[in-house]
Short mmCIF file of C-alpha atoms in Angstrom, two decimals:
data_model
loop_
_atom_site.label_atom_id
_atom_site.label_comp_id
_atom_site.label_asym_id
_atom_site.label_seq_id
_atom_site.Cartn_x
_atom_site.Cartn_y
_atom_site.Cartn_z
CA GLN A 187 -10.81 -6.39 -5.98
CA SER A 188 -7.51 -7.76 -7.29
CA VAL A 189 -6.30 -6.96 -10.80
CA LEU A 190 -5.58 -10.66 -11.38
CA THR A 191 -8.38 -13.13 -10.64
CA GLN A 192 -7.78 -16.45 -8.91
CA PRO A 193 -10.25 -18.97 -7.53
CA PRO A 194 -10.55 -18.53 -3.76
CA SER A 195 -9.95 -22.21 -3.10
CA VAL A 196 -9.03 -25.51 -4.68
CA SER A 197 -8.58 -28.94 -3.15
CA GLY A 198 -7.21 -32.34 -3.98
CA ALA A 199 -6.26 -35.64 -2.42
CA PRO A 200 -2.66 -36.66 -1.84
CA GLY A 201 -1.05 -37.82 -5.06
CA GLN A 202 -3.52 -36.00 -7.27
CA ARG A 203 -2.91 -33.11 -9.68
CA VAL A 204 -4.45 -29.70 -9.13
CA THR A 205 -4.33 -26.51 -11.14
CA ILE A 206 -4.79 -22.91 -10.07
CA SER A 207 -5.83 -20.36 -12.66
CA CYS A 208 -4.90 -16.70 -12.84
CA THR A 209 -6.92 -14.51 -15.18
CA GLY A 210 -5.82 -11.06 -16.22
CA THR A 211 -6.51 -8.56 -18.98
CA SER A 212 -4.87 -7.02 -22.03
CA SER A 213 -3.00 -4.58 -19.77
CA ASN A 214 -1.14 -7.25 -17.82
CA ILE A 215 -0.93 -10.94 -18.74
CA GLY A 216 -2.51 -10.33 -22.14
CA ALA A 217 0.10 -7.66 -22.89
CA GLY A 218 2.73 -10.37 -22.74
CA TYR A 219 4.07 -9.58 -19.30
CA ALA A 220 5.44 -12.54 -17.39
CA VAL A 221 3.54 -14.23 -14.59
CA HIS A 222 5.22 -15.30 -11.36
CA TRP A 223 3.86 -17.54 -8.64
CA TYR A 224 4.35 -17.61 -4.88
CA GLN A 225 3.54 -20.08 -2.12
CA GLN A 226 2.65 -18.82 1.33
CA LEU A 227 2.58 -21.45 4.04
CA PRO A 228 0.49 -20.59 7.11
CA GLY A 229 2.12 -17.92 9.25
CA THR A 230 5.11 -17.44 6.99
CA ALA A 231 6.33 -15.06 4.32
CA PRO A 232 5.62 -15.83 0.66
CA LYS A 233 8.16 -17.87 -1.24
CA LEU A 234 8.94 -17.63 -4.96
CA LEU A 235 7.71 -20.75 -6.73
CA ILE A 236 7.80 -19.88 -10.44
CA TYR A 237 9.31 -16.88 -12.23
CA GLY A 238 9.14 -15.78 -15.83
CA SER A 239 5.90 -17.71 -16.35
CA THR A 240 7.55 -21.15 -16.46
CA ASN A 241 10.87 -21.17 -14.58
CA ARG A 242 11.48 -22.83 -11.22
CA PRO A 243 14.09 -21.39 -8.84
CA SER A 244 16.58 -23.93 -7.57
CA GLY A 245 15.14 -25.97 -4.75
CA VAL A 246 11.55 -25.91 -5.98
CA PRO A 247 10.40 -29.45 -6.79
CA ASP A 248 9.51 -30.25 -10.38
CA ARG A 249 6.04 -31.20 -9.15
CA PHE A 250 5.33 -27.49 -9.59
CA SER A 251 4.94 -26.17 -13.13
CA ALA A 252 3.22 -23.25 -14.79
CA SER A 253 2.05 -22.03 -18.14
CA LYS A 254 0.67 -18.87 -19.74
CA SER A 255 -1.61 -18.30 -22.68
CA GLY A 256 -3.44 -15.20 -23.79
CA THR A 257 -4.79 -13.33 -20.79
CA SER A 258 -4.45 -16.27 -18.39
CA ALA A 259 -1.87 -18.35 -16.61
CA SER A 260 -2.03 -21.46 -14.52
CA LEU A 261 -0.02 -23.26 -11.87
CA ALA A 262 -0.07 -27.04 -11.77
CA ILE A 263 0.93 -29.18 -8.82
CA THR A 264 1.31 -32.91 -9.40
CA GLY A 265 1.75 -35.65 -6.81
CA LEU A 266 0.01 -33.50 -4.21
CA GLN A 267 1.50 -33.70 -0.72
CA ALA A 268 0.20 -32.58 2.65
CA GLU A 269 2.91 -29.93 2.90
CA ASP A 270 1.60 -28.27 -0.26
CA GLU A 271 -1.38 -26.97 1.71
CA ALA A 272 -0.87 -23.21 1.48
CA ASP A 273 -2.02 -20.02 -0.19
CA TYR A 274 -0.81 -19.48 -3.75
CA TYR A 275 -0.53 -16.10 -5.47
CA CYS A 276 0.09 -15.15 -9.07
CA GLN A 277 1.82 -11.85 -9.90
CA SER A 278 2.44 -9.79 -12.99
CA CYS A 279 2.79 -6.12 -13.91
CA ASP A 280 0.13 -3.80 -15.28
CA SER A 281 0.56 -1.06 -17.88
CA THR A 282 -2.48 0.93 -16.75
CA LEU A 283 -0.87 1.21 -13.31
CA GLY A 284 2.40 2.51 -14.65
CA GLY A 285 4.06 -0.88 -14.63
CA SER A 286 3.20 -1.54 -11.01
CA VAL A 287 3.43 -5.08 -9.71
CA VAL A 288 -0.01 -6.64 -9.27
CA PHE A 289 -1.01 -9.77 -7.38
CA GLY A 290 -3.91 -12.13 -7.70
CA GLY A 291 -6.24 -12.43 -4.75
CA GLY A 292 -4.73 -15.74 -3.73
CA THR A 293 -5.96 -19.34 -3.78
CA LYS A 294 -6.15 -21.54 -0.71
CA LEU A 295 -5.08 -25.09 -1.54
CA THR A 296 -6.48 -27.73 0.77
CA VAL A 297 -5.03 -31.23 0.70
CA LEU A 298 -7.86 -33.58 1.62
CA GLU B 221 23.16 -16.43 2.91
CA VAL B 222 20.99 -13.77 1.35
CA GLN B 223 18.42 -12.52 3.82
CA LEU B 224 16.30 -9.54 4.73
CA VAL B 225 15.88 -8.81 8.41
CA GLN B 226 12.93 -6.65 9.38
CA SER B 227 12.31 -4.61 12.49
CA GLY B 228 10.00 -5.83 15.21
CA ALA B 229 6.27 -5.58 15.71
CA GLU B 230 4.77 -2.17 16.41
CA VAL B 231 1.66 -1.06 18.28
CA LYS B 232 0.64 2.50 17.58
CA LYS B 233 -2.29 4.84 18.03
CA PRO B 234 -4.14 6.54 15.14
CA GLY B 235 -2.40 9.73 14.11
CA GLU B 236 1.05 8.60 15.22
CA SER B 237 4.01 8.30 12.88
CA LEU B 238 6.00 5.16 12.23
CA LYS B 239 9.11 4.04 10.35
CA ILE B 240 9.88 0.34 9.95
CA SER B 241 13.08 -1.09 8.52
CA CYS B 242 14.48 -3.92 6.46
CA LYS B 243 18.21 -4.69 6.44
CA GLY B 244 19.80 -6.71 3.68
CA PHE B 245 22.54 -9.25 4.24
CA GLY B 246 24.60 -11.42 1.96
CA TYR B 247 24.30 -9.48 -1.29
CA SER B 248 25.14 -6.12 -2.84
CA PHE B 249 22.29 -4.01 -1.45
CA THR B 250 22.68 -1.28 -4.06
CA ASP B 251 22.30 -3.63 -7.03
CA TYR B 252 18.69 -4.73 -6.50
CA TRP B 253 15.34 -3.02 -6.15
CA ILE B 254 13.77 -3.60 -2.76
CA GLY B 255 10.13 -3.09 -2.00
CA TRP B 256 7.25 -3.45 0.39
CA VAL B 257 4.16 -5.65 0.30
CA ARG B 258 1.20 -5.32 2.65
CA GLN B 259 -0.94 -8.17 3.88
CA MET B 260 -3.96 -7.15 5.90
CA PRO B 261 -5.37 -9.71 8.36
CA GLY B 262 -6.80 -12.67 6.48
CA LYS B 263 -6.27 -10.98 3.12
CA GLY B 264 -4.00 -11.21 0.10
CA LEU B 265 -0.79 -9.52 -0.93
CA GLU B 266 -0.73 -5.85 -1.99
CA TRP B 267 2.34 -4.33 -3.64
CA MET B 268 3.17 -0.91 -2.25
CA GLY B 269 6.28 0.19 -4.08
CA ILE B 270 10.01 -0.22 -4.55
CA ILE B 271 13.25 1.67 -4.26
CA TYR B 272 16.61 1.21 -5.94
CA PRO B 273 19.12 1.89 -3.17
CA GLY B 274 21.86 2.61 -5.68
CA ASP B 275 20.28 5.91 -6.74
CA SER B 276 17.13 6.10 -4.55
CA ASN B 277 14.86 5.89 -7.59
CA THR B 278 11.42 5.05 -6.20
CA LYS B 279 8.22 3.72 -7.74
CA TYR B 280 4.89 3.56 -5.92
CA SER B 281 1.68 1.70 -6.53
CA PRO B 282 -1.05 4.26 -7.30
CA SER B 283 -2.94 2.81 -4.31
CA PHE B 284 -0.17 3.79 -1.91
CA GLN B 285 1.27 6.93 -3.56
CA GLY B 286 1.08 9.75 -1.05
CA GLN B 287 0.10 7.41 1.79
CA VAL B 288 3.56 6.12 2.68
CA THR B 289 7.19 6.98 2.02
CA ILE B 290 9.77 4.43 0.93
CA SER B 291 13.41 5.28 1.49
CA ALA B 292 16.77 3.60 1.83
CA ASP B 293 20.14 4.20 3.45
CA LYS B 294 22.71 2.35 1.38
CA SER B 295 25.44 2.99 3.95
CA VAL B 296 23.70 0.54 6.28
CA SER B 297 22.00 -1.61 3.61
CA THR B 298 18.58 -0.76 4.99
CA ALA B 299 15.26 0.13 3.43
CA PHE B 300 12.47 1.91 5.26
CA LEU B 301 8.71 2.28 5.08
CA GLN B 302 7.28 5.34 6.77
CA TRP B 303 3.89 6.75 7.72
CA SER B 304 3.34 10.30 8.94
CA SER B 305 -0.13 9.71 10.38
CA LEU B 306 -1.31 6.17 10.90
CA MET B 307 -4.88 4.99 10.57
CA ALA B 308 -6.52 1.85 11.88
CA SER B 309 -6.73 0.60 8.31
CA ASP B 310 -2.92 0.55 8.16
CA SER B 311 -2.89 -2.47 10.47
CA GLY B 312 -1.36 -5.53 8.87
CA VAL B 313 1.83 -7.38 8.14
CA TYR B 314 4.37 -5.57 6.02
CA TYR B 315 6.93 -7.61 4.11
CA CYS B 316 10.02 -6.28 2.48
CA ALA B 317 11.15 -8.18 -0.58
CA ARG B 318 14.10 -8.06 -2.94
CA HIS B 319 12.98 -7.53 -6.49
CA ARG B 320 14.63 -8.92 -9.56
CA GLY B 321 14.07 -8.29 -13.24
CA ILE B 322 13.36 -5.09 -15.05
CA GLU B 323 10.38 -2.79 -15.47
CA TYR B 324 7.28 -4.82 -16.41
CA TYR B 325 9.16 -7.99 -15.40
CA TYR B 326 9.65 -7.52 -11.66
CA TYR B 327 9.40 -10.46 -9.32
CA THR B 328 10.58 -11.04 -5.77
CA ASP B 329 13.07 -13.72 -4.83
CA VAL B 330 13.90 -12.96 -1.20
CA TRP B 331 11.42 -11.94 1.48
CA GLY B 332 11.75 -10.71 5.02
CA LYS B 333 9.74 -12.40 7.75
CA GLY B 334 7.35 -9.47 8.01
CA THR B 335 6.65 -6.68 10.49
CA THR B 336 3.25 -6.64 12.16
CA VAL B 337 1.81 -3.17 12.58
CA THR B 338 -1.20 -2.73 14.83
CA VAL B 339 -2.94 0.63 14.91
CA SER B 340 -5.55 0.92 17.61
CA SER B 341 -6.82 3.55 19.99
#
């Protein structure tokens, strides 16, 4: 049972827009702690996609964006491409766990 | 180029000890927290803990406190993850990752390729 809750799967056709939600509590996202997002392509290590709730590292396409409000955050991917098919994880920190990093359970994105 | 190079796959028996490594290249190893993330087969990411090689300050996830030991040798820019007595449930892929930010704002910007640990009798 992950501290942050994500839908197990989402899907979309090429060119479409999809969103992935990440729901936390008052001890993590709701406490104002930033949310970060990672993409994990099959058989590879995770890659940082969004940090500080809304910031993209250099090299990440602007098709990827994120937002945060209250106890939830979301990742949006526009202009969906086949190579976006991957697992996506949100991450924050949790005060009840002494500030430990916590991950969502992950969402499998399928490009139809 | 900033990169983390992890040690190779391991196959161990229950009860055996193990120490895997992660060597940093291309940056000042002592200036960043470095930590470990477990991924069990077909499952999600689990944060285990981090160490600051500059002073060896270490923080563990409550889930892994007492189960593993994280250490670092700054003279060779290498972090370690150690088990004293492995169990079958320790099987998985272990990633090392450079952490940025501050307490309550940690995120990881560089990841190793992962070390697969298989524990089986």
